[in-house]
PDB file of C-alpha atoms in Angstrom:
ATOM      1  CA  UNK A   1     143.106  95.982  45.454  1.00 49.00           C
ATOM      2  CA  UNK A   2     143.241  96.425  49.380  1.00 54.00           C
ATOM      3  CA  UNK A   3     142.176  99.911  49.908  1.00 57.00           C
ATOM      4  CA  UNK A   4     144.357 101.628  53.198  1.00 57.00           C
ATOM      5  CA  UNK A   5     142.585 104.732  52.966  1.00 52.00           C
ATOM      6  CA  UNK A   6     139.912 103.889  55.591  1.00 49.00           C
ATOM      7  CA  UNK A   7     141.701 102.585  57.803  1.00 51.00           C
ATOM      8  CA  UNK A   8     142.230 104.121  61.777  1.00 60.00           C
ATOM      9  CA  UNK A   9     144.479 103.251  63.816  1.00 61.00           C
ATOM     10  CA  UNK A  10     144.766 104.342  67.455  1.00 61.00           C
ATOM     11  CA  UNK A  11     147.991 106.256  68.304  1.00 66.00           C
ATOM     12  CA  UNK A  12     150.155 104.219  70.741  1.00 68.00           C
ATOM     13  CA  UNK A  13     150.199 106.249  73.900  1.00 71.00           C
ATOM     14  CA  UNK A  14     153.930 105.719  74.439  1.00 75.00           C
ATOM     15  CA  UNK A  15     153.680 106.480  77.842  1.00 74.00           C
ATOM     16  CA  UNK A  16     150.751 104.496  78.859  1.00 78.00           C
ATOM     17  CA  UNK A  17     151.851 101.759  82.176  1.00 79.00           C
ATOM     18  CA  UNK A  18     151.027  98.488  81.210  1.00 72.00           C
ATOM     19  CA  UNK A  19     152.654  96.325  83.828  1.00 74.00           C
ATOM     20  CA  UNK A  20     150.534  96.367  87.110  1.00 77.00           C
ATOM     21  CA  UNK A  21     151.803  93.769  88.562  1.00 86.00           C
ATOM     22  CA  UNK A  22     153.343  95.257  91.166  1.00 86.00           C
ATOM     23  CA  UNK A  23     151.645  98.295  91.318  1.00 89.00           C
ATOM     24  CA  UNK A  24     147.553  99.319  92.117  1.00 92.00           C
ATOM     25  CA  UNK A  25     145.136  99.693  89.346  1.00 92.00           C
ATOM     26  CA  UNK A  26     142.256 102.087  88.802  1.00 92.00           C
ATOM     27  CA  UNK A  27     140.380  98.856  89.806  1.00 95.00           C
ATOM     28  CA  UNK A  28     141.776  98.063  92.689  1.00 94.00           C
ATOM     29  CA  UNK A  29     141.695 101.334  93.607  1.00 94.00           C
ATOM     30  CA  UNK A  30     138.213 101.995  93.900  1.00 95.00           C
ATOM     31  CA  UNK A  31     137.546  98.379  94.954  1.00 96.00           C
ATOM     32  CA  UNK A  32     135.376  97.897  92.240  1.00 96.00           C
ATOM     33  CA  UNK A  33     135.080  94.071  92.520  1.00 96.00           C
ATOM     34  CA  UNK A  34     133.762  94.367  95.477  1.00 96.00           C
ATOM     35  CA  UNK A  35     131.328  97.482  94.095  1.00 96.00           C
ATOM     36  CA  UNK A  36     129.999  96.081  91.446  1.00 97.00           C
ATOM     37  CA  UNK A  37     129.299  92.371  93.194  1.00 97.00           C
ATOM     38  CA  UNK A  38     126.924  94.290  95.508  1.00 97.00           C
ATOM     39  CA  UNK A  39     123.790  94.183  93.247  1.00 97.00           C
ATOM     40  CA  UNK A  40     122.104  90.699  94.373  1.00 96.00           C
ATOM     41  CA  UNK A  41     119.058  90.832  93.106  1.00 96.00           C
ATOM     42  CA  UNK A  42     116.354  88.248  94.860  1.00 95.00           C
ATOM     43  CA  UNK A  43     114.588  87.518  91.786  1.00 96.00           C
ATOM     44  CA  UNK A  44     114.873  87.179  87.788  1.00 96.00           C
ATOM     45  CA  UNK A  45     113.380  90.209  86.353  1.00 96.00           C
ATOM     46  CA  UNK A  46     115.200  92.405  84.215  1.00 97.00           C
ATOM     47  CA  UNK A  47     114.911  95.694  85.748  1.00 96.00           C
ATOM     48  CA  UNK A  48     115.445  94.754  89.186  1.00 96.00           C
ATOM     49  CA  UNK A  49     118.813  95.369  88.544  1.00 97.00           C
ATOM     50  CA  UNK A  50     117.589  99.198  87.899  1.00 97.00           C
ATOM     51  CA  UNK A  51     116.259  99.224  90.887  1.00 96.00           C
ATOM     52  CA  UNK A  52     118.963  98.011  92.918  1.00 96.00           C
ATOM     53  CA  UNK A  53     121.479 100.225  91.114  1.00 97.00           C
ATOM     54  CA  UNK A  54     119.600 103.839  91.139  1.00 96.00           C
ATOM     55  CA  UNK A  55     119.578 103.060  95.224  1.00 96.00           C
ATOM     56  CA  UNK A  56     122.688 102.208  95.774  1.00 97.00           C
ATOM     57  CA  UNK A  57     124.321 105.137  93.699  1.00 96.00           C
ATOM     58  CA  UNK A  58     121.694 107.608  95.738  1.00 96.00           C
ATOM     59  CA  UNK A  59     123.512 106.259  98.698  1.00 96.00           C
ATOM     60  CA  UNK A  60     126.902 106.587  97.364  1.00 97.00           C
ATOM     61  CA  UNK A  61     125.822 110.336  96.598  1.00 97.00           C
ATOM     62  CA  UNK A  62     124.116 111.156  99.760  1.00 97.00           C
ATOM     63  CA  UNK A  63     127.651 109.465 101.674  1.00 98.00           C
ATOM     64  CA  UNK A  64     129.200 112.690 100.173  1.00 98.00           C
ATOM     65  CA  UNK A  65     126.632 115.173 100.977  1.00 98.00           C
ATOM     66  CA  UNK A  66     127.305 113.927 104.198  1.00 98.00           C
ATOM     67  CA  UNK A  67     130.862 114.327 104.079  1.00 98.00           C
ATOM     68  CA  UNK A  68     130.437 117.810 102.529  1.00 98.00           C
ATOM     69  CA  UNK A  69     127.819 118.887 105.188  1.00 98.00           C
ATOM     70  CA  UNK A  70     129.757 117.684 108.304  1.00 98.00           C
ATOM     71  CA  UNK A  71     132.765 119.864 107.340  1.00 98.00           C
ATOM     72  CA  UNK A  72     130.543 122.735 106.493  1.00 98.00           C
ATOM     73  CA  UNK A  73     128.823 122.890 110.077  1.00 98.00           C
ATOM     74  CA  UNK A  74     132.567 122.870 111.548  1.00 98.00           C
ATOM     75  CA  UNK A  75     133.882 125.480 109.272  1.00 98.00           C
ATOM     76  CA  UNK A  76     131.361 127.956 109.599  1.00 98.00           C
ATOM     77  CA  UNK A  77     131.214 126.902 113.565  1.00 97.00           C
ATOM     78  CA  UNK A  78     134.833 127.926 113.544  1.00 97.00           C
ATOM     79  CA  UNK A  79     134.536 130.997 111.501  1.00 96.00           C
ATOM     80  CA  UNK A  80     135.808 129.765 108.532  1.00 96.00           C
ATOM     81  CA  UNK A  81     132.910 131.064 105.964  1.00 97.00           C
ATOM     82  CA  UNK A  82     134.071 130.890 102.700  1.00 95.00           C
ATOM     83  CA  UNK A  83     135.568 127.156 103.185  1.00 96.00           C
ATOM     84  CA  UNK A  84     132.085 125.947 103.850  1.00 98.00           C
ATOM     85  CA  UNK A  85     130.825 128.392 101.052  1.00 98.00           C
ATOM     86  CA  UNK A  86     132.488 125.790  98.527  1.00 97.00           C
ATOM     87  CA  UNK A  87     131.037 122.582 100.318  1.00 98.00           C
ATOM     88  CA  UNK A  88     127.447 123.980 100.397  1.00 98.00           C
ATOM     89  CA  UNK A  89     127.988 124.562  96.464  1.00 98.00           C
ATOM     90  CA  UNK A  90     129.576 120.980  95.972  1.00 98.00           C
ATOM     91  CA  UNK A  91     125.833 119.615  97.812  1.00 98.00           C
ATOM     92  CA  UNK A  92     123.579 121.623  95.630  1.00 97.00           C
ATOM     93  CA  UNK A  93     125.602 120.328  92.717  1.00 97.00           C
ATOM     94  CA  UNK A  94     125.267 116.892  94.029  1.00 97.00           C
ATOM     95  CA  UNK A  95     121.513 117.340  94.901  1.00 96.00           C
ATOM     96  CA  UNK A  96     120.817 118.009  91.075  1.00 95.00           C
ATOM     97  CA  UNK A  97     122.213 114.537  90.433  1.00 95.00           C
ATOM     98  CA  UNK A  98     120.285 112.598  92.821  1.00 94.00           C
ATOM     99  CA  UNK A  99     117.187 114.472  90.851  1.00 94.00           C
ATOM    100  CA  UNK A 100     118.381 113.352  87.745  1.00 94.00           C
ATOM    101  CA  UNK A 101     118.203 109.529  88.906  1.00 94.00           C
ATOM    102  CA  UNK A 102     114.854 109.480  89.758  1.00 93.00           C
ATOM    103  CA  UNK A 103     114.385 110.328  86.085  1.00 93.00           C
ATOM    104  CA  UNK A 104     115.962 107.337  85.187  1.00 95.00           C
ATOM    105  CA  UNK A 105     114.164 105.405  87.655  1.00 94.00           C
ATOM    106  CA  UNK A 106     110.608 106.764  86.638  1.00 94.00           C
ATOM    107  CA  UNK A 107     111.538 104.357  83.397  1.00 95.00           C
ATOM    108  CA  UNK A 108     110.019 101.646  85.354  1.00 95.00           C
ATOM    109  CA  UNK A 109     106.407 100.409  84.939  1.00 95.00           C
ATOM    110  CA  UNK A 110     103.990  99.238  87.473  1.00 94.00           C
ATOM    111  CA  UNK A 111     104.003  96.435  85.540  1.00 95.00           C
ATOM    112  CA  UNK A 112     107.253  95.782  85.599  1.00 95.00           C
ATOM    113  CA  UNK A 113     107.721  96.423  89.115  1.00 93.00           C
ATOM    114  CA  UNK A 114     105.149  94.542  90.178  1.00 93.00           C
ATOM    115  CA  UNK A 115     106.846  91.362  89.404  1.00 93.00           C
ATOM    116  CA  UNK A 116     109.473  91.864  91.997  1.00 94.00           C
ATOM    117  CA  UNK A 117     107.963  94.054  94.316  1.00 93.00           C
ATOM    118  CA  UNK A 118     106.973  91.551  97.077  1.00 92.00           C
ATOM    119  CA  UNK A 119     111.063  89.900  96.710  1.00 92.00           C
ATOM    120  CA  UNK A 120     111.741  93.559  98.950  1.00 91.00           C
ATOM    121  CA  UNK A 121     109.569  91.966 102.118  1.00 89.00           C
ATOM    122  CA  UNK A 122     109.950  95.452 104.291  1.00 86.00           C
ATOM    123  CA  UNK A 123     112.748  96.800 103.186  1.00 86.00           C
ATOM    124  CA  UNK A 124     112.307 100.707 101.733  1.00 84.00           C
ATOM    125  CA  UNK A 125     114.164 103.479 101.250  1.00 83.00           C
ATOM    126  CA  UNK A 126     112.187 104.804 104.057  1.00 84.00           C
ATOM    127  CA  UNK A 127     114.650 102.695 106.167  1.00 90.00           C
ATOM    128  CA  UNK A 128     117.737 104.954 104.420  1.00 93.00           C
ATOM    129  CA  UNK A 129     119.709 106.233 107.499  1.00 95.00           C
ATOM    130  CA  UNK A 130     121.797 108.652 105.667  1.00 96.00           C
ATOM    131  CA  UNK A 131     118.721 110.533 104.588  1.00 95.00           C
ATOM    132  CA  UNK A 132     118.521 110.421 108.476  1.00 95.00           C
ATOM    133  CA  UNK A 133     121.293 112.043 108.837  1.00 97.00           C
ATOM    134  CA  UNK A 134     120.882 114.301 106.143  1.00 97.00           C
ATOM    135  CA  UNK A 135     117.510 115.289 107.805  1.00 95.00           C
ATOM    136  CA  UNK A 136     119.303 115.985 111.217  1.00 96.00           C
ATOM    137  CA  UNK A 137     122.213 117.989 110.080  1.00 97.00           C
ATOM    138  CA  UNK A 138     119.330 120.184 108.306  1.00 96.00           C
ATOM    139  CA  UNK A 139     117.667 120.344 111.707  1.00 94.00           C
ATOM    140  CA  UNK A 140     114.948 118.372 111.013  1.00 94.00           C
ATOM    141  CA  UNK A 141     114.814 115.923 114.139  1.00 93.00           C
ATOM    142  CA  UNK A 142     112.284 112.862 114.215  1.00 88.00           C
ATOM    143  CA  UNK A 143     113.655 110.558 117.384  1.00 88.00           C
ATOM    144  CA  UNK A 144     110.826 107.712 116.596  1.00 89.00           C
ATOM    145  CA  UNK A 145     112.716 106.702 113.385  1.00 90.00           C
ATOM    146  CA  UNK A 146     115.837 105.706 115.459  1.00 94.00           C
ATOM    147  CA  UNK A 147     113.356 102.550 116.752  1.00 93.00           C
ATOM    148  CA  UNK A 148     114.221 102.006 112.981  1.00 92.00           C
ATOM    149  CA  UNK A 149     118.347 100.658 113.696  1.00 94.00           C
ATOM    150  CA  UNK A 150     117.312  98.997 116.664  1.00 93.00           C
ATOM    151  CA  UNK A 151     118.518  96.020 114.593  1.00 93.00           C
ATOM    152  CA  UNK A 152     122.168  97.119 114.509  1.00 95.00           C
ATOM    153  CA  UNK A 153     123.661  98.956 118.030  1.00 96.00           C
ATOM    154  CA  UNK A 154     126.466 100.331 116.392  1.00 96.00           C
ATOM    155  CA  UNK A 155     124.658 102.317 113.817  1.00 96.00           C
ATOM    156  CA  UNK A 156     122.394 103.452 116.448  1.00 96.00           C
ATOM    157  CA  UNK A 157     124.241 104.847 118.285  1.00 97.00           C
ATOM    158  CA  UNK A 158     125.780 106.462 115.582  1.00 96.00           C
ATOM    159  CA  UNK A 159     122.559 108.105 114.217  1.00 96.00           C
ATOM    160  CA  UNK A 160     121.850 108.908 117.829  1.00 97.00           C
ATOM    161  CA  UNK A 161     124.954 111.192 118.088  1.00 97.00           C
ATOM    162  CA  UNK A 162     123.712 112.706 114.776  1.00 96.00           C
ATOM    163  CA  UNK A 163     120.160 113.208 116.641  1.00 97.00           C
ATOM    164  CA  UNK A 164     121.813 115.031 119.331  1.00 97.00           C
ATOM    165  CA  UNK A 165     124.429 116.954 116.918  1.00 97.00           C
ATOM    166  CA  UNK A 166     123.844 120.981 116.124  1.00 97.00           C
ATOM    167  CA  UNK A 167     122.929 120.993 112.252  1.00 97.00           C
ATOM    168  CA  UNK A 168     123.806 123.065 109.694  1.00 98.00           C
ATOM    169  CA  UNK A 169     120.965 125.958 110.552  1.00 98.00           C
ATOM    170  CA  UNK A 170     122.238 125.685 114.313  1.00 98.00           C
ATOM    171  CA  UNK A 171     125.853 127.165 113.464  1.00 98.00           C
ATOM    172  CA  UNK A 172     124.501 129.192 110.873  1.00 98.00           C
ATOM    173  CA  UNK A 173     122.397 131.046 113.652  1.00 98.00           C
ATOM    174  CA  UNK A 174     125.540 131.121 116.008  1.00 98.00           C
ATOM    175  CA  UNK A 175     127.355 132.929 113.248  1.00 98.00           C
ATOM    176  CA  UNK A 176     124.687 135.416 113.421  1.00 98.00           C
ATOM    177  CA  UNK A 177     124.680 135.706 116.698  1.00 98.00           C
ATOM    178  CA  UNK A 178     128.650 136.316 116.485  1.00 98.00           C
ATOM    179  CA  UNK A 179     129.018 139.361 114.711  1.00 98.00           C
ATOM    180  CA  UNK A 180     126.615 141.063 117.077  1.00 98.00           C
ATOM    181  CA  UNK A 181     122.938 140.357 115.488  1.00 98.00           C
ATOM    182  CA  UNK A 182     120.536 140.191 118.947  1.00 98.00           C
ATOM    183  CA  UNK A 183     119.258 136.034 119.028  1.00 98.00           C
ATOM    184  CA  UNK A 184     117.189 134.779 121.488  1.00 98.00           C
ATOM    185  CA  UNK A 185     119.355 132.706 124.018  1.00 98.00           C
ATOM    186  CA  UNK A 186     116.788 129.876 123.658  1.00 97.00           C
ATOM    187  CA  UNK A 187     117.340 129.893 120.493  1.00 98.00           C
ATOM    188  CA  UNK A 188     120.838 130.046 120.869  1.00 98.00           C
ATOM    189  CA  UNK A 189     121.077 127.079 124.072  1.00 97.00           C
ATOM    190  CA  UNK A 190     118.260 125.249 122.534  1.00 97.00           C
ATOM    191  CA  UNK A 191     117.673 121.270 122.473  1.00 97.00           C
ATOM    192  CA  UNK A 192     119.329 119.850 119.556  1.00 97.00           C
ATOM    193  CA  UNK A 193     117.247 116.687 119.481  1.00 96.00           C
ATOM    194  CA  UNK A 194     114.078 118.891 118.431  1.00 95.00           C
ATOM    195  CA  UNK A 195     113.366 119.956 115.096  1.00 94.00           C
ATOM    196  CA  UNK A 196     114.092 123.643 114.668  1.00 96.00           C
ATOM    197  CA  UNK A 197     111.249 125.735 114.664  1.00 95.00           C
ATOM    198  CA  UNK A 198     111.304 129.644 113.684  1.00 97.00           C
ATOM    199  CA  UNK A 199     111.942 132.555 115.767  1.00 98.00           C
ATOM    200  CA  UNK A 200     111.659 136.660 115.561  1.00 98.00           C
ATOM    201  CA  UNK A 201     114.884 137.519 116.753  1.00 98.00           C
ATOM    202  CA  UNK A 202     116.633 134.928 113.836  1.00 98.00           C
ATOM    203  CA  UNK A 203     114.226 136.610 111.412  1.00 98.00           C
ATOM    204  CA  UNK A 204     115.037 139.833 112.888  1.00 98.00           C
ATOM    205  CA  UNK A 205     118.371 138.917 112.017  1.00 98.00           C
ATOM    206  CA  UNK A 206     118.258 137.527 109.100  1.00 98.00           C
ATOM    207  CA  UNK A 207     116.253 140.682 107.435  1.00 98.00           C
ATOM    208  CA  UNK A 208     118.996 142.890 109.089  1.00 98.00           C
ATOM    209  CA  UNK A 209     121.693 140.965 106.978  1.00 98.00           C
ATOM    210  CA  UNK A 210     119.880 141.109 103.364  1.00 98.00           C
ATOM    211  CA  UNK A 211     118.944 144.428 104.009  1.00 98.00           C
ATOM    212  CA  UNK A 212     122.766 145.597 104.688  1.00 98.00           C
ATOM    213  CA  UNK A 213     124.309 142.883 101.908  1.00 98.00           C
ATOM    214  CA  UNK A 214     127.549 145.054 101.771  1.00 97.00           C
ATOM    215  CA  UNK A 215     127.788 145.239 105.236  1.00 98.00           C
ATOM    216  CA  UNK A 216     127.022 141.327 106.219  1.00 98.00           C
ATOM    217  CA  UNK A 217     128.392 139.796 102.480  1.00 98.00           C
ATOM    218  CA  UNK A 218     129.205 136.867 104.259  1.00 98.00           C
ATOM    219  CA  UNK A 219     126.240 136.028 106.002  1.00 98.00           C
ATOM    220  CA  UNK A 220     124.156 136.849 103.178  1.00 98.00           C
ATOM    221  CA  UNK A 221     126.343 134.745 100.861  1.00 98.00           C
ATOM    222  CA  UNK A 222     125.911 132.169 103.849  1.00 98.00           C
ATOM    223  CA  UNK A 223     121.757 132.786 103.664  1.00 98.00           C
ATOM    224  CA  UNK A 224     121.987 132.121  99.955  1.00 98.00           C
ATOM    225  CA  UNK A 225     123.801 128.595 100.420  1.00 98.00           C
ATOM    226  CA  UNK A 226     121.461 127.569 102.587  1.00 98.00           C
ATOM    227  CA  UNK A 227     118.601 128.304 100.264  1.00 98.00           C
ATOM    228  CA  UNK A 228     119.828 126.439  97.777  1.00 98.00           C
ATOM    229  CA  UNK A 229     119.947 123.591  99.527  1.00 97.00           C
ATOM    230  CA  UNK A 230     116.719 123.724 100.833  1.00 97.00           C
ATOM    231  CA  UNK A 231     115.022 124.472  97.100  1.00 97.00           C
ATOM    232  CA  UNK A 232     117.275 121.601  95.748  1.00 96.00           C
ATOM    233  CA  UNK A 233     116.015 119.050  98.589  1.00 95.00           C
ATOM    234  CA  UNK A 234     112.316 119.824  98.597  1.00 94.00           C
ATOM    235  CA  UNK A 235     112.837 119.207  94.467  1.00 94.00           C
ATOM    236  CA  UNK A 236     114.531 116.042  95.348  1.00 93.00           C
ATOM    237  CA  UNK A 237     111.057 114.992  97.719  1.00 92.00           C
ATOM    238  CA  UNK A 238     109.034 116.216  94.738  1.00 93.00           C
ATOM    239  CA  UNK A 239     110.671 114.185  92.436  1.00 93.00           C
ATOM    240  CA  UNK A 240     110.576 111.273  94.772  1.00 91.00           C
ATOM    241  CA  UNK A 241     106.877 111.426  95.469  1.00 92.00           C
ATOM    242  CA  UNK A 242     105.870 111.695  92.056  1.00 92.00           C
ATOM    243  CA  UNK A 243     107.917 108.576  90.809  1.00 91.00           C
ATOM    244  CA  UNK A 244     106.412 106.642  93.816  1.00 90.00           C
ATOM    245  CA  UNK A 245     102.999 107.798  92.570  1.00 92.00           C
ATOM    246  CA  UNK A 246     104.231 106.963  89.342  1.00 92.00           C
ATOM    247  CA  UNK A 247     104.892 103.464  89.826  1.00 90.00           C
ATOM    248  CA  UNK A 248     102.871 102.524  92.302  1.00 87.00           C
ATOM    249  CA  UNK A 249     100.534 105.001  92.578  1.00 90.00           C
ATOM    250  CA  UNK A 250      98.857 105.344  96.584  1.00 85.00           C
ATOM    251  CA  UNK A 251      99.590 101.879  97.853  1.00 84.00           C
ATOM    252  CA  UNK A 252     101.722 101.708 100.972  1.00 77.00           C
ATOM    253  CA  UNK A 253     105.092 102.237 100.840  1.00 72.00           C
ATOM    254  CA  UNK A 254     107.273  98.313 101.290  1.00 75.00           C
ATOM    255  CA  UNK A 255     108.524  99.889 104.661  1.00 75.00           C
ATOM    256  CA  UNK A 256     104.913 100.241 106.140  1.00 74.00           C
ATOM    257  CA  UNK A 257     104.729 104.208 105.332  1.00 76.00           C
ATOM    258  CA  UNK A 258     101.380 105.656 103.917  1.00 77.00           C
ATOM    259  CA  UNK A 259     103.554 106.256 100.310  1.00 81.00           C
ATOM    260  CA  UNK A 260     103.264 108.892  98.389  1.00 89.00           C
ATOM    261  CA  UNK A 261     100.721 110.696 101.455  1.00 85.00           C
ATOM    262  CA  UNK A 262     103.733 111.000 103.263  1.00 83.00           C
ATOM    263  CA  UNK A 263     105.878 112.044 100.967  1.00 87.00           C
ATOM    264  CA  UNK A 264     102.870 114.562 100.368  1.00 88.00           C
ATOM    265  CA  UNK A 265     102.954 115.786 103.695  1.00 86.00           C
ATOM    266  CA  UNK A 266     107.130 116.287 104.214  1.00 85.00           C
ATOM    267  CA  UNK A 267     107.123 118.358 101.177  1.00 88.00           C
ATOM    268  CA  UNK A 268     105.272 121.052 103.856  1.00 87.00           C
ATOM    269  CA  UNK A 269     108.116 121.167 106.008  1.00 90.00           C
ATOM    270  CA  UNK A 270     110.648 123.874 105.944  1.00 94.00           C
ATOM    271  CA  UNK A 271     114.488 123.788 107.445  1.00 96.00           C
ATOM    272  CA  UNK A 272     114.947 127.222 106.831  1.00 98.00           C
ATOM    273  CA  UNK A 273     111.719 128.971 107.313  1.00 97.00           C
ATOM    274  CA  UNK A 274     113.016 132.490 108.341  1.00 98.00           C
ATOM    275  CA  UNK A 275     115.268 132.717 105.072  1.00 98.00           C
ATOM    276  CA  UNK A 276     111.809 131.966 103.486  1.00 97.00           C
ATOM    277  CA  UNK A 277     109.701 135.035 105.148  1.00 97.00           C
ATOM    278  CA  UNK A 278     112.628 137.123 104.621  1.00 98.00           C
ATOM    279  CA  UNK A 279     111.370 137.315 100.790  1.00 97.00           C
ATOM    280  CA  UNK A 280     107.743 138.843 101.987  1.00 97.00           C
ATOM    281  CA  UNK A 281     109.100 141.509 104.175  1.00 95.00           C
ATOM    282  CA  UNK A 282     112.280 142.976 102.259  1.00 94.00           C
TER     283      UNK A 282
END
């Protein structure tokens, strides 16, 4: 006897489209043919294809913490605080997830990634110019790397705009500076192209605001954001540096860097660093 009892069915979805075909799917949509034809790998192994994916989705992620970051330096430039207050949170949200994939990438042996490491020639995600431009829009200018792009004109000159762009610290300041804290006019007029490097008068300023919160809420709130980013970042390098070390241990990086020394010696450098000394003196 045929027992029913067990049996599931799915509920029809009455109002489900099934005709697309004059109409755009979810595919289509997202172009995902031509998204998920874009991992080529260059030789047989297996978990090449981790390796190719856990890059390219890092670079998917860090297009948006672009995206996010460039609106965030023109809102606060223009005043517009608690716009950019949501943007800063949406990068710290999308930091944790770029984290989380070098988790997933740490499941890779040296063994395993020995077989396919010399397929890569020079390429490295040293070579990655949106972390670039992530770098400059946190102020951290290095000009030498644009020798990098020589290779494509159009993206250089791109990442040279970027190189000569105020970052996110730069406006920040300049919002400071607009409700009346007293900043240094070098400070304020300084060369964008160099890396930012601290000052009294923005610490001065800085202390001023966390010691008045009620007072300077937005700043402080502002101060805060920017914090975050910074702890989430330097956890993203730390992560980074110990899967390198993890799979490869102190070799050279593909891209000719010293490896995991110089991801080492970035993990020193600070975007923020007044928002840092701040915590001493309060």
């Amino acid at each position: 006897m045929e027992n029913n009892s067990y049996e599931r069915k799915t509920p029809k979805e009455e109002g489900v489209h099934t005709d697309f075909i004059s109409r755009m799917t979810y595919g289509e949509y997202l172009q995902l043919d031509d998204l998920l034809s874009s991992q080529k790998r260059l030789s047989d192994h297996h978990d090449e294809m981790l390796f190719i994916v856990i890059h390219q989705v890092s670079e998917l992620w860090m297009k948006l913490i672009l995206h996010e970051l460039k609106s965030s330096i023109d809102c606060i430039d223009k005043g517009d605080l608690s716009q950019a207050f949501k943007m800063l949170s949406r990068v710290s949200k999308i930091q944790t997830q770029i984290i989380h994939a070098w988790d997933v990438l740490s499941t890779l042996t040296p063994s395993e990634y020995i077989e396919f490491r010399d397929d890569l020639g020079q390429a490295s995600g040293f070579q990655s110019y949106q972390y670039r431009m992530i770098e400059f829009a946190l102020g951290y200018k290095t000009k030498h790397v644009l020798e990098i792009y020589k290779k494509d004109p159009i993206l250089l000159e791109k990442l040279k705009r970027e190189h000569e762009a105020p970052g996110l610290y730069d406006v920040s300041i300049h919002a400071l500076a607009k409700v009346g804290l007293p900043i240094d006019e070098t400070v304020l007029n300084r060369d964008y192209t160099e890396t930012y490097v601290a000052n009294d008068s923005v610490e001065n300023a800085w202390l001023e605001v966390y010691r008045n919160v009620d007072r300077y809420w937005d700043l402080y709130e502002l101060g805060e954001k920017l914090i975050d980013i910074e702890d989430w970042l330097q956890q993203w390098r730390f992560r980074h540096m110990k899967t390198v070390e993890r799979i490869i241990g102190h070799k050279m990086g593909t891209g000719g860097s010293s490896g995991v020394g110089y991801l080492k010696k970035v993990l020193d450098h600070r975007f923020f660093p007044e928002l840092w000394d701040i915590r001493t003196k309060l």
